[in-house]
Coordinates of C-alpha atoms in Angstrom, one line a residue:
M1 CA 0.0 0.0 0.0
T2 CA 2.9 2.4 0.9
Q3 CA 4.4 1.7 -2.5
L4 CA 1.2 2.4 -4.3
L5 CA 0.7 5.7 -2.4
S6 CA 4.3 6.7 -3.2
L7 CA 3.5 6.4 -6.9
R8 CA 1.3 9.5 -6.6
H9 CA 4.4 11.6 -6.2
L10 CA 5.7 10.4 -9.6
Q11 CA 4.7 12.0 -12.9
L12 CA 2.1 10.3 -15.0
K13 CA 4.7 9.2 -17.6
T14 CA 6.9 7.5 -15.0
R15 CA 3.9 5.8 -13.4
M16 CA 2.6 4.5 -16.7
V17 CA 6.1 3.1 -17.6
L18 CA 6.3 1.3 -14.3
I19 CA 2.8 0.0 -14.3
L20 CA 2.8 -1.2 -17.9
G21 CA 6.3 -2.7 -17.5
V22 CA 5.3 -4.7 -14.4
I23 CA 2.2 -5.9 -16.2
A24 CA 4.2 -6.9 -19.3
V25 CA 6.8 -8.8 -17.3
S26 CA 4.1 -10.5 -15.2
Q27 CA 2.0 -11.5 -18.1
T28 CA 4.9 -12.6 -20.2
G29 CA 6.4 -14.5 -17.3
I30 CA 3.2 -16.3 -16.5
L31 CA 2.5 -17.1 -20.1
G32 CA 6.2 -18.2 -20.5
Q33 CA 6.0 -20.6 -17.6
F34 CA 2.8 -22.1 -18.9
A35 CA 4.3 -22.4 -22.4
I36 CA 7.5 -24.1 -21.0
R37 CA 5.4 -26.5 -19.0
Y38 CA 3.2 -27.3 -21.9
L39 CA 6.2 -27.7 -24.2
D40 CA 7.9 -30.1 -21.7
T41 CA 4.7 -32.2 -21.5
V42 CA 4.3 -32.2 -25.3
L43 CA 7.9 -33.1 -26.0
E44 CA 7.8 -36.0 -23.5
E45 CA 4.6 -37.3 -25.2
Q46 CA 6.1 -36.9 -28.7
I47 CA 9.4 -38.7 -27.7
G48 CA 7.4 -41.4 -25.9
H49 CA 5.3 -42.1 -29.0
Q50 CA 8.4 -42.0 -31.1
A51 CA 10.1 -44.6 -28.8
M52 CA 7.1 -46.8 -29.0
R53 CA 6.9 -46.6 -32.8
V54 CA 10.6 -47.5 -33.0
A55 CA 10.1 -50.4 -30.6
Q56 CA 7.2 -51.7 -32.7
A57 CA 9.3 -51.5 -35.9
I58 CA 12.2 -53.4 -34.2
A59 CA 9.8 -56.0 -32.8
A60 CA 8.6 -56.8 -36.3
S61 CA 12.1 -57.4 -37.8
P62 CA 12.4 -61.1 -38.9
T63 CA 16.1 -61.1 -38.0
L64 CA 15.2 -60.0 -34.5
I65 CA 12.5 -62.6 -34.2
D66 CA 14.8 -65.5 -35.2
A67 CA 17.5 -64.2 -32.8
V68 CA 15.1 -64.0 -29.9
E69 CA 13.7 -67.5 -30.6
T70 CA 17.2 -68.9 -30.5
R71 CA 18.3 -66.5 -27.6
N72 CA 21.3 -65.6 -29.8
T73 CA 22.8 -62.7 -27.9
D74 CA 25.7 -62.5 -30.3
I75 CA 23.3 -61.3 -33.0
L76 CA 21.1 -59.3 -30.7
Q77 CA 23.8 -57.3 -28.9
P78 CA 25.4 -55.6 -31.9
L79 CA 21.9 -55.3 -33.5
S80 CA 20.7 -53.3 -30.5
Y81 CA 23.7 -50.9 -30.8
K82 CA 23.0 -50.5 -34.5
I83 CA 19.3 -49.8 -34.1
A84 CA 19.9 -47.4 -31.2
K85 CA 22.4 -45.4 -33.3
S86 CA 20.1 -45.3 -36.4
A87 CA 17.0 -44.3 -34.3
E88 CA 19.1 -41.7 -32.3
A89 CA 17.9 -43.5 -29.1
K90 CA 19.9 -43.7 -25.9
F91 CA 19.4 -47.4 -25.7
V92 CA 17.6 -50.5 -27.1
V93 CA 17.0 -53.3 -24.7
I94 CA 15.7 -56.7 -25.8
G95 CA 14.3 -59.3 -23.5
D96 CA 12.8 -62.8 -23.8
R97 CA 9.2 -63.8 -22.8
D98 CA 10.3 -63.9 -19.1
G99 CA 11.8 -60.4 -19.2
I100 CA 15.3 -61.5 -19.1
R101 CA 17.7 -59.3 -21.0
L102 CA 19.1 -60.6 -24.3
A103 CA 20.7 -57.3 -25.3
H104 CA 21.7 -54.2 -23.2
P105 CA 24.0 -51.2 -23.5
F106 CA 25.9 -52.6 -20.6
P107 CA 26.9 -56.2 -21.6
E108 CA 27.3 -57.3 -17.9
R109 CA 23.6 -56.8 -17.4
I110 CA 22.7 -59.4 -20.1
G111 CA 20.9 -62.3 -18.5
K112 CA 19.4 -60.3 -15.7
P113 CA 15.7 -59.3 -15.3
M114 CA 14.7 -56.1 -17.1
S115 CA 12.8 -55.0 -13.9
D116 CA 16.0 -54.4 -12.1
D117 CA 16.3 -51.0 -13.9
D118 CA 12.9 -49.5 -13.3
G119 CA 10.7 -52.0 -11.5
D120 CA 8.6 -52.4 -14.6
T121 CA 7.5 -56.0 -15.2
N122 CA 6.7 -55.3 -18.8
A123 CA 3.4 -57.0 -18.2
P124 CA 1.3 -54.9 -20.7
A125 CA 3.6 -56.0 -23.5
L126 CA 4.5 -59.6 -22.4
I127 CA 1.1 -60.6 -21.1
G128 CA -1.3 -58.3 -22.9
G129 CA 0.7 -57.9 -26.1
I130 CA 0.1 -54.2 -26.0
P131 CA 2.8 -51.6 -26.8
Y132 CA 3.0 -48.7 -24.3
V133 CA 5.1 -45.8 -23.0
S134 CA 6.6 -45.5 -19.6
K135 CA 8.8 -43.0 -17.7
A136 CA 11.3 -44.3 -15.2
L137 CA 14.7 -43.9 -13.5
G138 CA 16.9 -46.6 -14.9
S139 CA 20.6 -47.5 -14.6
I140 CA 21.5 -44.6 -17.0
G141 CA 19.1 -42.0 -15.6
W142 CA 15.6 -40.8 -16.2
S143 CA 14.3 -41.9 -19.6
V144 CA 11.1 -42.2 -21.6
R145 CA 10.7 -45.7 -22.9
G146 CA 8.6 -47.2 -25.6
K147 CA 8.0 -50.9 -25.2
A148 CA 6.5 -53.4 -27.7
P149 CA 5.9 -57.2 -27.6
I150 CA 7.8 -59.5 -30.0
F151 CA 5.6 -62.1 -31.6
N152 CA 6.8 -65.3 -33.4
H153 CA 6.6 -65.4 -37.2
T154 CA 3.0 -66.6 -37.1
G155 CA 2.0 -63.8 -34.7
T156 CA 0.3 -66.2 -32.3
Q157 CA 2.8 -66.3 -29.4
I158 CA 4.7 -63.5 -27.5
I159 CA 8.3 -64.5 -27.4
G160 CA 9.9 -61.3 -26.0
V161 CA 9.9 -57.6 -25.6
V162 CA 11.8 -54.6 -27.0
S163 CA 12.4 -51.4 -25.0
V164 CA 13.6 -48.2 -26.7
G165 CA 14.6 -45.4 -24.5
Y166 CA 15.3 -41.7 -24.8
L167 CA 16.9 -39.8 -21.9
L168 CA 14.9 -36.9 -20.4
D169 CA 18.1 -34.9 -20.6
T170 CA 17.3 -34.4 -24.3
V171 CA 13.9 -33.0 -23.4
E172 CA 15.4 -30.7 -20.8
Q173 CA 17.9 -29.4 -23.3
L174 CA 15.2 -28.6 -25.8
V175 CA 13.1 -26.9 -23.1
S176 CA 16.2 -24.9 -21.9
N177 CA 16.7 -23.7 -25.4
H178 CA 13.0 -22.5 -25.5
R179 CA 13.4 -21.0 -22.0
L180 CA 16.2 -18.8 -23.3
S181 CA 14.0 -17.7 -26.2
M182 CA 11.2 -17.0 -23.7
M183 CA 13.4 -14.8 -21.6
L184 CA 14.4 -12.9 -24.7
A185 CA 10.7 -12.5 -25.5
I186 CA 10.0 -11.2 -22.0
A187 CA 12.8 -8.7 -22.3
A188 CA 11.5 -7.6 -25.7
A189 CA 7.9 -7.3 -24.4
F190 CA 9.1 -5.2 -21.5
A191 CA 11.1 -2.9 -23.8
F192 CA 8.0 -2.6 -26.1
S193 CA 5.8 -1.9 -23.1
V194 CA 8.1 0.9 -21.9
F195 CA 8.2 2.4 -25.4
T196 CA 4.4 2.1 -25.7
A197 CA 3.9 3.6 -22.2
I198 CA 6.1 6.6 -23.1
W199 CA 4.3 7.2 -26.4
F200 CA 0.9 6.7 -24.8
A201 CA 1.7 8.9 -21.9
R202 CA 2.8 11.7 -24.2
H203 CA -0.3 11.4 -26.3
F204 CA -2.5 11.1 -23.2
K205 CA -1.0 14.1 -21.5
K206 CA -1.4 16.2 -24.7
A207 CA -5.1 15.3 -24.7
I208 CA -5.4 16.4 -21.1
F209 CA -3.4 19.6 -21.6
D210 CA -0.3 18.3 -20.0
L211 CA -2.0 17.9 -16.6
E212 CA -1.4 15.3 -13.9
P213 CA -4.4 13.2 -12.8
E214 CA -4.4 14.9 -9.4
Q215 CA -4.6 18.3 -11.1
I216 CA -7.5 17.0 -13.2
G217 CA -9.3 15.8 -10.1
Q218 CA -8.9 19.2 -8.4
M219 CA -10.1 21.0 -11.5
F220 CA -13.1 18.7 -11.7
E221 CA -14.0 19.6 -8.1
E222 CA -13.5 23.3 -8.8
R223 CA -15.6 23.0 -11.9
N224 CA -18.5 21.4 -10.0
A225 CA -18.2 24.1 -7.3
T226 CA -18.2 26.8 -9.9
L227 CA -21.3 25.4 -11.7
E228 CA -23.2 25.3 -8.4
A229 CA -22.0 28.8 -7.4
V230 CA -23.2 30.7 -10.5
R231 CA -26.7 32.0 -10.7
E232 CA -27.1 31.2 -14.4
G233 CA -28.5 27.8 -15.5
I234 CA -25.9 25.8 -17.3
V235 CA -26.6 22.7 -19.4
A236 CA -24.1 20.7 -21.6
I237 CA -24.6 17.9 -24.0
N238 CA -22.1 15.6 -25.8
Q239 CA -21.9 14.7 -29.5
K240 CA -24.8 12.2 -29.1
G241 CA -27.1 14.7 -27.5
M242 CA -26.7 13.1 -24.0
I243 CA -26.7 15.5 -21.0
T244 CA -23.3 15.8 -19.3
T245 CA -23.9 18.8 -17.1
F246 CA -27.1 20.1 -15.5
N247 CA -26.5 22.5 -12.5
H248 CA -29.0 23.3 -9.8
A249 CA -29.5 26.8 -11.1
A250 CA -30.9 25.3 -14.3
I251 CA -33.2 23.1 -12.3
R252 CA -34.4 26.0 -10.2
T253 CA -34.8 28.4 -13.1
L254 CA -36.8 26.0 -15.2
E255 CA -38.7 24.7 -12.1
L256 CA -37.9 21.1 -12.8
P257 CA -38.2 18.3 -10.2
E258 CA -35.0 18.3 -8.1
N259 CA -35.1 14.6 -7.2
E260 CA -34.6 13.4 -10.7
Q261 CA -31.2 12.5 -12.4
Y262 CA -30.8 14.5 -15.6
I263 CA -27.2 13.7 -16.4
G264 CA -27.1 10.7 -18.8
K265 CA -30.5 11.5 -20.4
H266 CA -31.0 12.7 -23.9
I267 CA -31.7 16.4 -24.2
M268 CA -34.9 15.8 -26.1
E269 CA -36.3 13.9 -23.1
V270 CA -35.8 16.8 -20.7
L271 CA -35.7 20.0 -22.8
P272 CA -37.0 19.3 -26.3
D273 CA -37.2 23.0 -27.3
T274 CA -33.7 24.0 -26.1
G275 CA -32.3 24.3 -29.7
M276 CA -28.9 22.8 -28.6
L277 CA -29.1 20.0 -31.2
H278 CA -29.3 22.7 -33.9
V279 CA -26.1 24.3 -32.6
L280 CA -24.6 20.8 -32.4
R281 CA -25.3 20.2 -36.1
S282 CA -24.4 23.7 -37.4
G283 CA -21.5 24.4 -35.1
Q284 CA -22.4 28.1 -35.0
P285 CA -22.6 29.8 -31.6
Q286 CA -25.6 31.8 -30.5
F287 CA -25.4 34.7 -28.1
D288 CA -28.0 36.4 -26.0
Q289 CA -31.0 34.8 -27.8
E290 CA -34.5 35.2 -26.4
I291 CA -36.2 31.8 -26.1
W292 CA -39.2 30.2 -24.5
L293 CA -38.0 27.2 -22.7
H294 CA -40.1 25.1 -20.4
N295 CA -42.7 27.9 -20.1
H296 CA -40.1 30.5 -19.2
L297 CA -38.8 33.5 -21.2
L298 CA -35.1 33.3 -21.1
I299 CA -31.9 35.0 -22.4
A300 CA -29.7 32.1 -23.5
S301 CA -26.3 31.7 -25.1
R302 CA -25.3 28.4 -26.8
I303 CA -21.6 27.7 -27.4
P304 CA -20.4 24.6 -29.4
L305 CA -17.5 22.6 -27.9
R306 CA -14.8 21.8 -30.5
Q307 CA -11.9 19.4 -30.6
D308 CA -9.7 19.1 -33.6
D309 CA -12.1 21.2 -35.7
K310 CA -15.0 18.8 -34.8
T311 CA -18.0 19.7 -32.7
T312 CA -18.1 17.4 -29.7
G313 CA -20.9 19.0 -27.7
V314 CA -22.8 22.2 -26.8
V315 CA -23.0 24.3 -23.6
T316 CA -25.9 26.6 -23.0
S317 CA -26.2 29.2 -20.2
F318 CA -29.4 31.1 -19.5
R319 CA -31.2 33.4 -17.1
L320 CA -34.8 34.6 -16.8
K321 CA -35.2 37.5 -19.3
N322 CA -37.0 39.7 -16.8
E323 CA -34.0 39.6 -14.5
V324 CA -31.7 40.8 -17.3
D325 CA -34.1 43.5 -18.5
L326 CA -34.9 44.6 -14.9
V327 CA -31.2 45.2 -14.1
S328 CA -30.7 47.1 -17.4
R329 CA -33.8 49.2 -17.0
K330 CA -33.0 50.0 -13.4
L331 CA -29.6 51.3 -14.4
T332 CA -30.9 53.4 -17.2
R333 CA -33.9 54.8 -15.2
I334 CA -31.9 56.1 -12.2
K335 CA -30.9 59.3 -13.9
Q336 CA -34.4 59.8 -15.4
Y337 CA -36.1 59.3 -12.0
A338 CA -33.6 61.7 -10.4
D339 CA -34.4 64.4 -13.0
S340 CA -38.1 63.8 -12.6
L341 CA -37.9 64.2 -8.8
R342 CA -35.9 67.4 -9.2
S343 CA -38.5 68.8 -11.6
Q344 CA -41.4 67.6 -9.4
A345 CA -39.8 69.2 -6.3
H346 CA -39.3 72.5 -8.1
E347 CA -42.9 72.5 -9.3
Y348 CA -44.3 71.7 -5.8
N349 CA -42.0 74.3 -4.3
N350 CA -43.6 76.9 -6.5
K351 CA -47.1 75.8 -5.6
L352 CA -46.2 75.7 -1.9
H353 CA -44.8 79.3 -2.2
T354 CA -48.0 80.4 -3.9
I355 CA -50.2 78.8 -1.2
A356 CA -48.0 80.3 1.6
G357 CA -48.2 83.8 -0.1
L358 CA -52.0 83.5 -0.3
I359 CA -52.2 82.6 3.4
Q360 CA -49.9 85.5 4.4
I361 CA -52.1 88.0 2.6
D362 CA -55.1 86.4 4.2
A363 CA -56.5 85.1 0.9
K364 CA -57.6 81.8 2.4
D365 CA -60.3 81.0 -0.1
E366 CA -57.9 81.3 -3.0
A367 CA -55.4 79.1 -1.1
L368 CA -58.1 76.4 -0.6
A369 CA -59.0 76.6 -4.3
V370 CA -55.3 76.0 -5.3
I371 CA -55.2 73.0 -2.9
G372 CA -58.5 71.7 -4.3
Q373 CA -57.2 71.8 -7.8
E374 CA -54.4 69.5 -6.9
T375 CA -56.7 66.8 -5.4
S376 CA -59.8 67.1 -7.6
S377 CA -58.2 65.8 -10.8
H378 CA -56.7 62.9 -8.9
Q379 CA -60.0 61.9 -7.3
A380 CA -61.8 62.2 -10.7
F381 CA -59.3 59.8 -12.3
I382 CA -59.7 57.3 -9.5
Q383 CA -63.5 57.4 -9.9
Q384 CA -63.2 56.9 -13.6
L385 CA -60.9 53.9 -13.1
M386 CA -63.4 52.3 -10.8
S387 CA -66.1 52.6 -13.4
V388 CA -63.9 51.3 -16.2
T389 CA -62.5 48.2 -14.6
S390 CA -62.9 46.1 -11.5
D391 CA -59.5 44.5 -11.9
S392 CA -57.2 45.9 -9.1
V393 CA -54.0 45.0 -10.8
L394 CA -54.9 46.8 -14.0
A395 CA -56.3 49.8 -12.1
G396 CA -53.1 50.0 -10.0
C397 CA -51.0 50.0 -13.1
L398 CA -53.0 52.8 -14.8
L399 CA -53.1 54.9 -11.6
G400 CA -49.3 54.6 -11.3
K401 CA -48.9 55.8 -14.9
Y402 CA -51.3 58.7 -14.2
N403 CA -49.0 59.8 -11.4
R404 CA -46.0 59.3 -13.6
A405 CA -47.6 61.6 -16.2
K406 CA -48.2 64.3 -13.7
E407 CA -44.5 64.1 -12.6
L408 CA -43.5 64.8 -16.2
G409 CA -46.0 67.7 -16.5
L410 CA -48.3 65.6 -18.8
T411 CA -51.8 64.3 -18.6
L412 CA -53.0 60.7 -19.0
H413 CA -56.6 60.6 -20.2
I414 CA -58.9 57.6 -20.4
E415 CA -61.7 57.7 -22.9
Q416 CA -65.1 58.1 -21.4
E417 CA -66.6 55.1 -23.3
S418 CA -63.8 52.8 -22.1
Q419 CA -64.8 49.5 -20.5
M420 CA -62.6 46.6 -19.4
S421 CA -64.5 44.4 -16.9
A422 CA -64.2 41.0 -18.7
L423 CA -60.5 40.2 -18.2
P424 CA -60.2 36.4 -18.4
D425 CA -58.9 34.7 -15.3
A426 CA -56.3 32.8 -17.3
L427 CA -54.7 36.0 -18.6
P428 CA -51.5 36.6 -16.5
R429 CA -51.9 40.1 -15.0
E430 CA -48.2 40.7 -14.6
Q431 CA -47.7 40.2 -18.4
L432 CA -50.6 42.4 -19.2
V433 CA -49.4 45.3 -17.1
S434 CA -45.9 44.8 -18.4
I435 CA -47.2 45.3 -22.0
L436 CA -49.4 48.3 -21.1
G437 CA -46.8 49.9 -18.8
N438 CA -44.2 49.9 -21.6
L439 CA -46.6 51.2 -24.2
I440 CA -47.8 54.1 -21.9
D441 CA -44.2 55.0 -20.8
N442 CA -43.2 55.0 -24.5
A443 CA -46.1 57.3 -25.3
L444 CA -45.3 59.7 -22.4
E445 CA -41.7 60.0 -23.4
A446 CA -42.6 60.6 -27.1
T447 CA -45.1 63.3 -26.0
L448 CA -42.7 65.0 -23.7
A449 CA -39.9 65.0 -26.3
H450 CA -42.1 66.4 -29.1
Y451 CA -44.9 68.4 -27.5
G452 CA -43.3 69.3 -24.2
R453 CA -44.9 69.8 -20.8
G454 CA -48.7 70.2 -21.0
G455 CA -49.1 67.4 -23.5
S456 CA -51.4 64.4 -23.1
V457 CA -51.6 60.7 -23.7
T458 CA -55.0 59.2 -24.4
L459 CA -55.9 55.6 -23.4
S460 CA -59.0 53.7 -24.7
L461 CA -60.0 50.2 -23.3
S462 CA -62.7 47.9 -24.8
D463 CA -63.7 44.4 -24.0
Y464 CA -66.5 44.1 -26.5
G465 CA -66.5 41.1 -28.8
K466 CA -64.0 38.2 -28.6
E467 CA -60.9 40.5 -28.0
L468 CA -59.5 42.8 -25.4
I469 CA -58.5 46.1 -27.2
F470 CA -56.2 48.7 -25.8
E471 CA -55.4 51.9 -27.7
I472 CA -52.7 54.4 -26.6
E473 CA -52.4 57.7 -28.5
D474 CA -49.5 60.1 -28.0
Q475 CA -48.6 63.6 -29.2
G476 CA -45.1 62.5 -30.3
P477 CA -43.4 63.0 -33.6
G478 CA -45.0 59.8 -35.0
V479 CA -43.3 56.7 -36.4
A480 CA -42.0 56.7 -39.9
E481 CA -43.6 54.1 -42.2
S482 CA -40.3 52.4 -42.8
D483 CA -39.8 52.0 -39.0
R484 CA -43.2 50.6 -38.1
E485 CA -42.0 47.0 -38.1
R486 CA -38.4 47.7 -37.0
I487 CA -39.5 49.4 -33.7
F488 CA -40.4 46.0 -32.3
T489 CA -36.8 44.7 -33.0
R490 CA -34.6 44.4 -30.0
G491 CA -32.0 47.2 -29.9
F492 CA -33.7 49.5 -32.5
S493 CA -34.7 52.9 -31.2
T494 CA -35.5 56.3 -32.7
K495 CA -33.9 57.9 -29.7
S496 CA -30.2 58.7 -29.5
Q497 CA -29.9 58.2 -25.7
P498 CA -28.5 54.9 -24.4
G499 CA -30.8 52.3 -22.7
H500 CA -33.5 52.2 -25.3
G501 CA -34.6 49.6 -27.8
I502 CA -35.7 47.1 -25.2
G503 CA -39.3 47.7 -24.1
L504 CA -41.1 47.4 -27.4
D505 CA -39.2 44.2 -28.2
L506 CA -40.5 42.8 -24.8
V507 CA -44.0 44.0 -25.7
K508 CA -44.0 42.2 -29.0
S509 CA -42.6 39.0 -27.4
L510 CA -45.3 38.9 -24.7
T511 CA -48.1 39.8 -27.1
D512 CA -47.1 36.9 -29.4
H513 CA -46.9 34.6 -26.5
L514 CA -50.4 35.5 -25.4
G515 CA -51.7 34.9 -28.9
G516 CA -52.4 38.7 -29.5
M517 CA -51.4 41.3 -32.1
I518 CA -50.1 44.9 -31.9
T519 CA -50.3 47.6 -34.6
V520 CA -49.0 51.1 -34.9
E521 CA -50.5 53.9 -37.1
P522 CA -50.1 57.7 -37.4
I523 CA -52.8 60.1 -36.2
S524 CA -53.5 63.7 -37.3
P525 CA -52.0 66.2 -37.0
Y526 CA -49.2 64.3 -35.3
G527 CA -48.5 61.4 -33.0
S528 CA -49.0 57.7 -33.1
R529 CA -51.7 55.2 -32.1
F530 CA -50.6 51.8 -30.7
T531 CA -53.4 49.2 -30.7
L532 CA -53.1 46.0 -28.7
Y533 CA -55.4 43.0 -29.4
L534 CA -55.6 40.2 -26.9
P535 CA -57.9 37.2 -27.3
K536 CA -60.3 36.5 -24.4
E537 CA -60.1 32.8 -25.1
L538 CA -56.6 31.6 -24.9
S539 CA -55.5 29.0 -27.4
E540 CA -55.0 25.3 -26.4
L541 CA -51.3 25.9 -26.8
L542 CA -51.3 28.7 -24.2
R543 CA -53.6 26.7 -21.9
G544 CA -50.8 24.1 -21.7
K545 CA -48.3 26.6 -20.6
D546 CA -47.6 28.1 -17.2
L547 CA -48.3 31.7 -18.3
N548 CA -47.7 33.0 -14.8
A549 CA -44.0 32.0 -15.1
G550 CA -43.3 34.9 -17.5
P551 CA -41.5 38.2 -16.8
I552 CA -42.4 40.3 -13.8
P553 CA -43.8 43.7 -14.6
F554 CA -41.6 46.8 -14.5
S555 CA -42.0 50.4 -15.5
G556 CA -39.7 52.5 -17.6
P557 CA -39.0 53.8 -21.1
A558 CA -40.0 51.3 -23.8
N559 CA -38.1 52.6 -26.8

């Protein structure tokens, strides 16, 4: 264990060389030992069969049969030498039917039982007439012997036995030669493993940017911590469209079940409308795109992952669009609110001075008249709102815009015939007031810029028929015919000040999402009329969506 732990201090290349080298030596050594043992066994079997075949051939010799029948050792002794030499055998021993030697490499052993050498009674050959192979320690060492019975000329009677032997030293010599070859093979395998390990380590480290495994592990932990720390939702897929990253911010933003495992699933199973597969096929990045995903309006960026000029995956990051727009609009509105407050304070200071002067000259009735003028118009507008609509959210929005108009020195009028009491319950109020708030703010700014203080914006509301109709008329410079479609494009604005070109794009997106329509037309002698149409009956598509998950309302300049 200590040795394994100490390997962590070595570089990856050194570790791979050591590990692959040990594996190569172990595998080659084990296979070599098995091969040598198998070779030893096979060689013994082959030599034994060869000895038995030679013994059978000798036993069938007519000269040998005649000499055995007559027990003529003078013929058998030199014959055995000659046969042993020609067969490259160590010895050839010939015995009679009783196992008594008639020929032997050592002449002094002639006439003695053959069983003296190895304890073998030669029974299978002498009694059963069966040739066989035996292995025994004889007078000249360990040998493999092939034995065959000698029959008379008619083949009816066993008259003796022939034993042909090969020393096992021959087998050992052959095995030793192969063992040397095996050792050379082990050395060659080790050298090849070292070379392969070095090459593979270089290639592998290049693929992992020359990092060590411990560094990769640390970076992986840092990557997971980073993914969980960011507020943006992050989702990544591989080349097959399988999800490889899905952080908790993405789960929370899309309001997905937190107890499910998303990594390993196909992106079409979880987020079929994400558009990541299109980026995977095209390889073209997309930045700051507005998308509807899982019933949420998002700002998303999709970046393809590349390796060797090949797209291997896609990463997308996203946030709720209302969060991005809200931050942008808050930053751009701070100065405008400050200017508005300064002008409002200046106006009210003048009125307070006027009231104070009237009181000082004891003109109390005139002072009360001035104070009444400030409250009467406000109360009249509230009474009109109560008669036009019973929806508190819509009424609160319009009252806020009325106050905003007064701050700017303008007037917000509501047509006397207006009526809006049939707002459907399924219509998300926050999206409705977001649309109206942006349109009214846009009209107030256009009127102030063109007409100046004292101008007015007129609002008409109608719920007759199958649609909700909202008309906003301003006293601005109007919209050029060539710009009537472009004003709904994100970033386009007829104003030169920064921070515009956002609101009308949001209005168009929300209107389309609600299944409605918005138009713009000029009015005489100057100004524009924006008309918003929203269906009372939402389509089946919208009924299946969580409409209340859209952007939260906010006020500010629309264009």
